GROMACS .gro file of C-alpha atoms in nm:
model
  253
    1MET     CA    1   0.024   0.015  -0.038
    2LEU     CA    2   0.099   0.355  -0.030
    3THR     CA    3   0.055   0.692   0.098
    4ILE     CA    4  -0.023   0.970  -0.221
    5PHE     CA    5  -0.180   1.246  -0.163
    6GLY     CA    6  -0.362   1.171   0.163
    7PHE     CA    7  -0.527   0.854   0.011
    8THR     CA    8  -0.364   0.494   0.075
    9LEU     CA    9  -0.389   0.323  -0.270
   10SER     CA   10  -0.297  -0.037  -0.360
   11TYR     CA   11  -0.123  -0.078  -0.651
   12ALA     CA   12  -0.462  -0.184  -0.805
   13ASP     CA   13  -0.554   0.164  -0.721
   14LEU     CA   14  -0.320   0.285  -0.912
   15ILE     CA   15  -0.383   0.071  -1.198
   16PHE     CA   16  -0.731   0.143  -1.234
   17ILE     CA   17  -0.664   0.557  -1.189
   18ALA     CA   18  -0.420   0.524  -1.460
   19ILE     CA   19  -0.656   0.358  -1.715
   20VAL     CA   20  -0.953   0.650  -1.633
   21GLY     CA   21  -0.684   0.851  -1.675
   22VAL     CA   22  -0.643   0.721  -2.006
   23LEU     CA   23  -1.036   0.673  -2.085
   24VAL     CA   24  -1.160   1.033  -1.990
   25GLY     CA   25  -0.900   1.170  -2.227
   26MET     CA   26  -1.028   0.967  -2.515
   27SER     CA   27  -1.374   1.025  -2.407
   28LYS     CA   28  -1.308   1.386  -2.477
   29THR     CA   29  -1.168   1.330  -2.864
   30GLY     CA   30  -1.433   1.163  -2.956
   31VAL     CA   31  -1.471   0.830  -2.823
   32HIS     CA   32  -1.756   0.902  -2.684
   33GLY     CA   33  -1.839   0.561  -2.380
   34ALA     CA   34  -1.490   0.569  -2.240
   35GLY     CA   35  -1.578   0.781  -2.003
   36MET     CA   36  -1.919   0.658  -1.874
   37LEU     CA   37  -1.667   0.285  -1.835
   38SER     CA   38  -1.438   0.487  -1.601
   39VAL     CA   39  -1.683   0.585  -1.408
   40PRO     CA   40  -1.739   0.181  -1.243
   41MET     CA   41  -1.363   0.173  -1.221
   42LEU     CA   42  -1.306   0.545  -1.021
   43ALA     CA   43  -1.618   0.446  -0.794
   44ALA     CA   44  -1.393   0.067  -0.702
   45VAL     CA   45  -1.126   0.300  -0.530
   46PHE     CA   46  -1.282   0.559  -0.418
   47GLY     CA   47  -1.679   0.486  -0.357
   48GLY     CA   48  -1.955   0.672  -0.547
   49GLN     CA   49  -1.988   1.054  -0.418
   50LEU     CA   50  -1.642   1.080  -0.366
   51SER     CA   51  -1.512   0.962  -0.694
   52SER     CA   52  -1.732   1.169  -0.849
   53GLY     CA   53  -1.600   1.433  -0.695
   54ILE     CA   54  -1.229   1.282  -0.791
   55MET     CA   55  -1.374   1.210  -1.128
   56LEU     CA   56  -1.479   1.631  -1.241
   57PRO     CA   57  -1.114   1.807  -1.248
   58MET     CA   58  -0.974   1.522  -1.446
   59LEU     CA   59  -1.293   1.559  -1.701
   60CYS     CA   60  -1.257   1.940  -1.619
   61LEU     CA   61  -0.860   1.915  -1.735
   62ALA     CA   62  -0.960   1.739  -2.036
   63ASP     CA   63  -1.273   1.905  -2.162
   64VAL     CA   64  -1.065   2.206  -2.277
   65ILE     CA   65  -0.803   1.913  -2.517
   66GLY     CA   66  -1.124   1.836  -2.663
   67VAL     CA   67  -1.316   2.170  -2.704
   68TRP     CA   68  -0.912   2.305  -2.768
   69TYR     CA   69  -0.890   2.039  -3.117
   70TYR     CA   70  -1.258   2.057  -3.198
   71HIS     CA   71  -1.388   2.391  -3.097
   72ARG     CA   72  -1.480   2.510  -3.470
   73HIS     CA   73  -1.717   2.249  -3.507
   74ALA     CA   74  -2.007   2.316  -3.275
   75GLU     CA   75  -2.352   2.388  -3.272
   76TRP     CA   76  -2.386   2.712  -3.059
   77GLY     CA   77  -2.778   2.692  -3.119
   78HIS     CA   78  -2.788   2.361  -2.964
   79LEU     CA   79  -2.606   2.465  -2.694
   80LYS     CA   80  -2.805   2.769  -2.607
   81LYS     CA   81  -3.162   2.539  -2.611
   82LEU     CA   82  -2.998   2.312  -2.350
   83LEU     CA   83  -2.743   2.477  -2.151
   84PRO     CA   84  -2.993   2.643  -1.907
   85TRP     CA   85  -3.227   2.382  -1.909
   86ALA     CA   86  -2.877   2.167  -1.755
   87LEU     CA   87  -2.835   2.413  -1.445
   88VAL     CA   88  -3.160   2.371  -1.321
   89GLY     CA   89  -3.072   1.953  -1.310
   90THR     CA   90  -2.700   2.006  -1.190
   91ILE     CA   91  -2.878   2.171  -0.905
   92PHE     CA   92  -3.146   1.914  -0.895
   93GLY     CA   93  -2.890   1.657  -0.876
   94THR     CA   94  -2.669   1.839  -0.600
   95VAL     CA   95  -2.949   1.811  -0.362
   96ILE     CA   96  -3.096   1.456  -0.446
   97GLY     CA   97  -2.735   1.316  -0.463
   98GLU     CA   98  -2.673   1.368  -0.096
   99LYS     CA   99  -2.953   1.086  -0.073
  100ILE     CA  100  -2.876   0.855  -0.267
  101ASP     CA  101  -2.631   0.540  -0.151
  102ASP     CA  102  -2.446   0.363  -0.415
  103GLN     CA  103  -2.661   0.067  -0.451
  104VAL     CA  104  -2.915   0.305  -0.541
  105PHE     CA  105  -2.718   0.541  -0.728
  106LYS     CA  106  -2.610   0.214  -0.924
  107VAL     CA  107  -2.932   0.109  -1.076
  108ILE     CA  108  -3.057   0.439  -1.166
  109MET     CA  109  -2.742   0.494  -1.329
  110ALA     CA  110  -2.727   0.191  -1.561
  111THR     CA  111  -3.134   0.191  -1.596
  112ILE     CA  112  -3.054   0.525  -1.712
  113ILE     CA  113  -2.789   0.398  -1.973
  114LEU     CA  114  -2.982   0.094  -2.098
  115VAL     CA  115  -3.337   0.322  -2.165
  116SER     CA  116  -3.095   0.571  -2.403
  117VAL     CA  117  -2.913   0.267  -2.547
  118GLY     CA  118  -3.240   0.137  -2.650
  119ILE     CA  119  -3.338   0.511  -2.781
  120MET     CA  120  -3.022   0.539  -2.979
  121ILE     CA  121  -3.087   0.198  -3.169
  122TRP     CA  122  -3.456   0.288  -3.216
  123LEU     CA  123  -3.347   0.636  -3.385
  124GLU     CA  124  -3.103   0.411  -3.624
  125ARG     CA  125  -3.335   0.173  -3.753
  126GLY     CA  126  -3.671   0.286  -3.665
  127ARG     CA  127  -3.906   0.414  -3.996
  128HIS     CA  128  -3.852   0.745  -3.875
  129LYS     CA  129  -3.468   0.802  -3.842
  130ASP     CA  130  -3.440   1.061  -4.061
  131GLU     CA  131  -3.677   1.306  -3.897
  132VAL     CA  132  -3.486   1.517  -3.700
  133PRO     CA  133  -3.757   1.600  -3.290
  134HIS     CA  134  -3.753   1.972  -3.302
  135ALA     CA  135  -4.006   2.061  -2.995
  136LYS     CA  136  -3.887   2.222  -2.706
  137TRP     CA  137  -3.988   2.007  -2.416
  138PHE     CA  138  -3.745   1.752  -2.583
  139GLY     CA  139  -3.438   1.986  -2.594
  140ALA     CA  140  -3.535   2.097  -2.223
  141LEU     CA  141  -3.572   1.711  -2.090
  142THR     CA  142  -3.284   1.655  -2.275
  143GLY     CA  143  -3.083   1.963  -2.060
  144ILE     CA  144  -3.257   1.863  -1.695
  145ALA     CA  145  -3.212   1.501  -1.753
  146GLY     CA  146  -2.841   1.577  -1.883
  147GLY     CA  147  -2.747   1.807  -1.562
  148PHE     CA  148  -2.901   1.579  -1.304
  149THR     CA  149  -2.708   1.288  -1.395
  150SER     CA  150  -2.385   1.448  -1.497
  151MET     CA  151  -2.392   1.621  -1.117
  152VAL     CA  152  -2.499   1.274  -0.969
  153GLY     CA  153  -2.265   1.054  -1.200
  154ASN     CA  154  -2.022   1.230  -1.452
  155LEU     CA  155  -2.268   0.997  -1.676
  156ALA     CA  156  -2.446   1.221  -1.871
  157GLY     CA  157  -2.320   1.124  -2.205
  158SER     CA  158  -2.530   0.874  -2.261
  159VAL     CA  159  -2.822   1.112  -2.218
  160MET     CA  160  -2.703   1.384  -2.443
  161ALA     CA  161  -2.596   1.103  -2.717
  162VAL     CA  162  -2.953   1.028  -2.718
  163TYR     CA  163  -2.974   1.398  -2.840
  164PHE     CA  164  -2.710   1.461  -3.044
  165LEU     CA  165  -2.763   1.111  -3.238
  166SER     CA  166  -3.126   1.272  -3.310
  167MET     CA  167  -2.975   1.561  -3.455
  168ARG     CA  168  -2.822   1.353  -3.707
  169PHE     CA  169  -2.493   1.575  -3.630
  170PRO     CA  170  -2.188   1.453  -3.839
  171LYS     CA  171  -1.896   1.292  -3.673
  172ASN     CA  172  -1.723   1.625  -3.569
  173SER     CA  173  -1.999   1.848  -3.514
  174PHE     CA  174  -2.145   1.543  -3.287
  175ILE     CA  175  -1.803   1.526  -3.107
  176GLY     CA  176  -1.762   1.954  -3.103
  177THR     CA  177  -2.071   2.012  -2.927
  178THR     CA  178  -2.060   1.747  -2.703
  179ALA     CA  179  -1.698   1.867  -2.608
  180TRP     CA  180  -1.817   2.250  -2.540
  181PHE     CA  181  -2.142   2.116  -2.375
  182PHE     CA  182  -1.958   1.881  -2.083
  183MET     CA  183  -1.695   2.166  -2.050
  184ILE     CA  184  -1.935   2.400  -1.973
  185ILE     CA  185  -2.132   2.220  -1.727
  186ASN     CA  186  -1.838   2.018  -1.576
  187TRP     CA  187  -1.646   2.345  -1.511
  188MET     CA  188  -2.010   2.494  -1.366
  189LYS     CA  189  -2.024   2.205  -1.139
  190VAL     CA  190  -1.689   2.250  -0.932
  191PRO     CA  191  -1.829   2.502  -0.706
  192PHE     CA  192  -2.135   2.244  -0.592
  193HIS     CA  193  -1.848   1.975  -0.550
  194ILE     CA  194  -1.623   2.248  -0.295
  195TRP     CA  195  -1.856   2.364  -0.127
  196ARG     CA  196  -2.152   2.199  -0.072
  197TRP     CA  197  -2.059   1.762  -0.115
  198GLU     CA  198  -1.706   1.900  -0.006
  199THR     CA  199  -1.516   1.614  -0.245
  200ILE     CA  200  -1.250   1.833  -0.352
  201ASN     CA  201  -0.979   1.952  -0.179
  202LEU     CA  202  -0.661   2.010  -0.225
  203ASN     CA  203  -0.509   1.630  -0.199
  204THR     CA  204  -0.798   1.501  -0.427
  205PHE     CA  205  -0.680   1.830  -0.705
  206LEU     CA  206  -0.330   1.653  -0.683
  207LEU     CA  207  -0.449   1.362  -0.796
  208ASP     CA  208  -0.622   1.454  -1.054
  209LEU     CA  209  -0.291   1.696  -1.171
  210SER     CA  210  -0.069   1.314  -1.146
  211THR     CA  211  -0.320   1.200  -1.427
  212LEU     CA  212  -0.315   1.497  -1.662
  213PRO     CA  213  -0.005   1.299  -1.890
  214LEU     CA  214  -0.220   0.993  -1.898
  215ILE     CA  215  -0.525   1.217  -1.985
  216PHE     CA  216  -0.344   1.415  -2.321
  217LEU     CA  217  -0.215   1.006  -2.408
  218GLY     CA  218  -0.596   0.892  -2.421
  219ALA     CA  219  -0.675   1.241  -2.638
  220TYR     CA  220  -0.443   1.124  -2.880
  221LEU     CA  221  -0.520   0.770  -2.937
  222GLY     CA  222  -0.884   0.919  -2.873
  223ILE     CA  223  -0.806   1.143  -3.210
  224ILE     CA  224  -0.619   0.830  -3.341
  225ILE     CA  225  -0.966   0.659  -3.333
  226VAL     CA  226  -1.182   0.853  -3.455
  227LYS     CA  227  -1.050   0.959  -3.743
  228SER     CA  228  -1.025   0.571  -3.892
  229LEU     CA  229  -1.433   0.557  -3.835
  230PRO     CA  230  -1.656   0.633  -4.117
  231GLU     CA  231  -1.988   0.821  -4.058
  232LYS     CA  232  -2.189   0.534  -4.008
  233ALA     CA  233  -1.978   0.329  -3.784
  234TYR     CA  234  -1.905   0.576  -3.510
  235ARG     CA  235  -2.253   0.609  -3.411
  236TRP     CA  236  -2.277   0.275  -3.391
  237PHE     CA  237  -1.948   0.249  -3.250
  238ILE     CA  238  -2.146   0.520  -2.992
  239ILE     CA  239  -2.421   0.275  -2.912
  240GLY     CA  240  -2.209  -0.052  -2.832
  241MET     CA  241  -1.978   0.166  -2.584
  242THR     CA  242  -2.284   0.336  -2.400
  243LEU     CA  243  -2.467  -0.037  -2.403
  244LEU     CA  244  -2.080  -0.152  -2.261
  245ALA     CA  245  -2.117   0.107  -1.967
  246ALA     CA  246  -2.429   0.011  -1.828
  247VAL     CA  247  -2.311  -0.341  -1.816
  248MET     CA  248  -2.015  -0.242  -1.593
  249MET     CA  249  -2.234   0.005  -1.385
  250PHE     CA  250  -2.489  -0.337  -1.351
  251VAL     CA  251  -2.167  -0.592  -1.200
  252ARG     CA  252  -2.007  -0.314  -1.010
  253LYS     CA  253  -2.003  -0.421  -0.666
   0.00000   0.00000   0.00000
């Protein structure tokens, strides 16, 4: 066992944290779902709520990389519709998240992801897959759900994938819009984690900074992977990674 930045960690824990750093970096440069895979891994080391606070600065650092690389591809009209509702969902998640234990959290998150996957597959294979839903309630509901799931478990990726896939975004627009959305929402969550949940402090931030080289490595790998995938294959890749994340949430102890 080693004591690092006030945490007593085994070598297996350090390996998990290193893998999480790589996955977080990959998720921000287009390997959608990699970030959701990292959630149960970090929770296995630190538990549910604490791991959420430890992961958030990692996500914030990786968000900057994703926005820097894909910033020209964002669809700002959609972001303006989603972000105010996402703030509402974040506040709601801050209050409710304090009352959810790890087991309930796991079931709720896994269920949300599985429902999201079902909707994604329906959108891809349904008779009306080329019709884009423009109803205001769809954007509002997605924004609230995205803010809530992001706050309580850093797992809004599946919810937002449903929205962005339904908009029929090209690959780069999907990644660029997602990058901006999560950079804004993640930085918006930081004060809640510091002063309400108290899951971010100097020790957790130093631990996060130590993963920065691994985040850069993951971001580079993500760029390579995304470039190799054609548009249609990329959409199914998103669905597959999201489903795998849901399975991991169910089997997590």
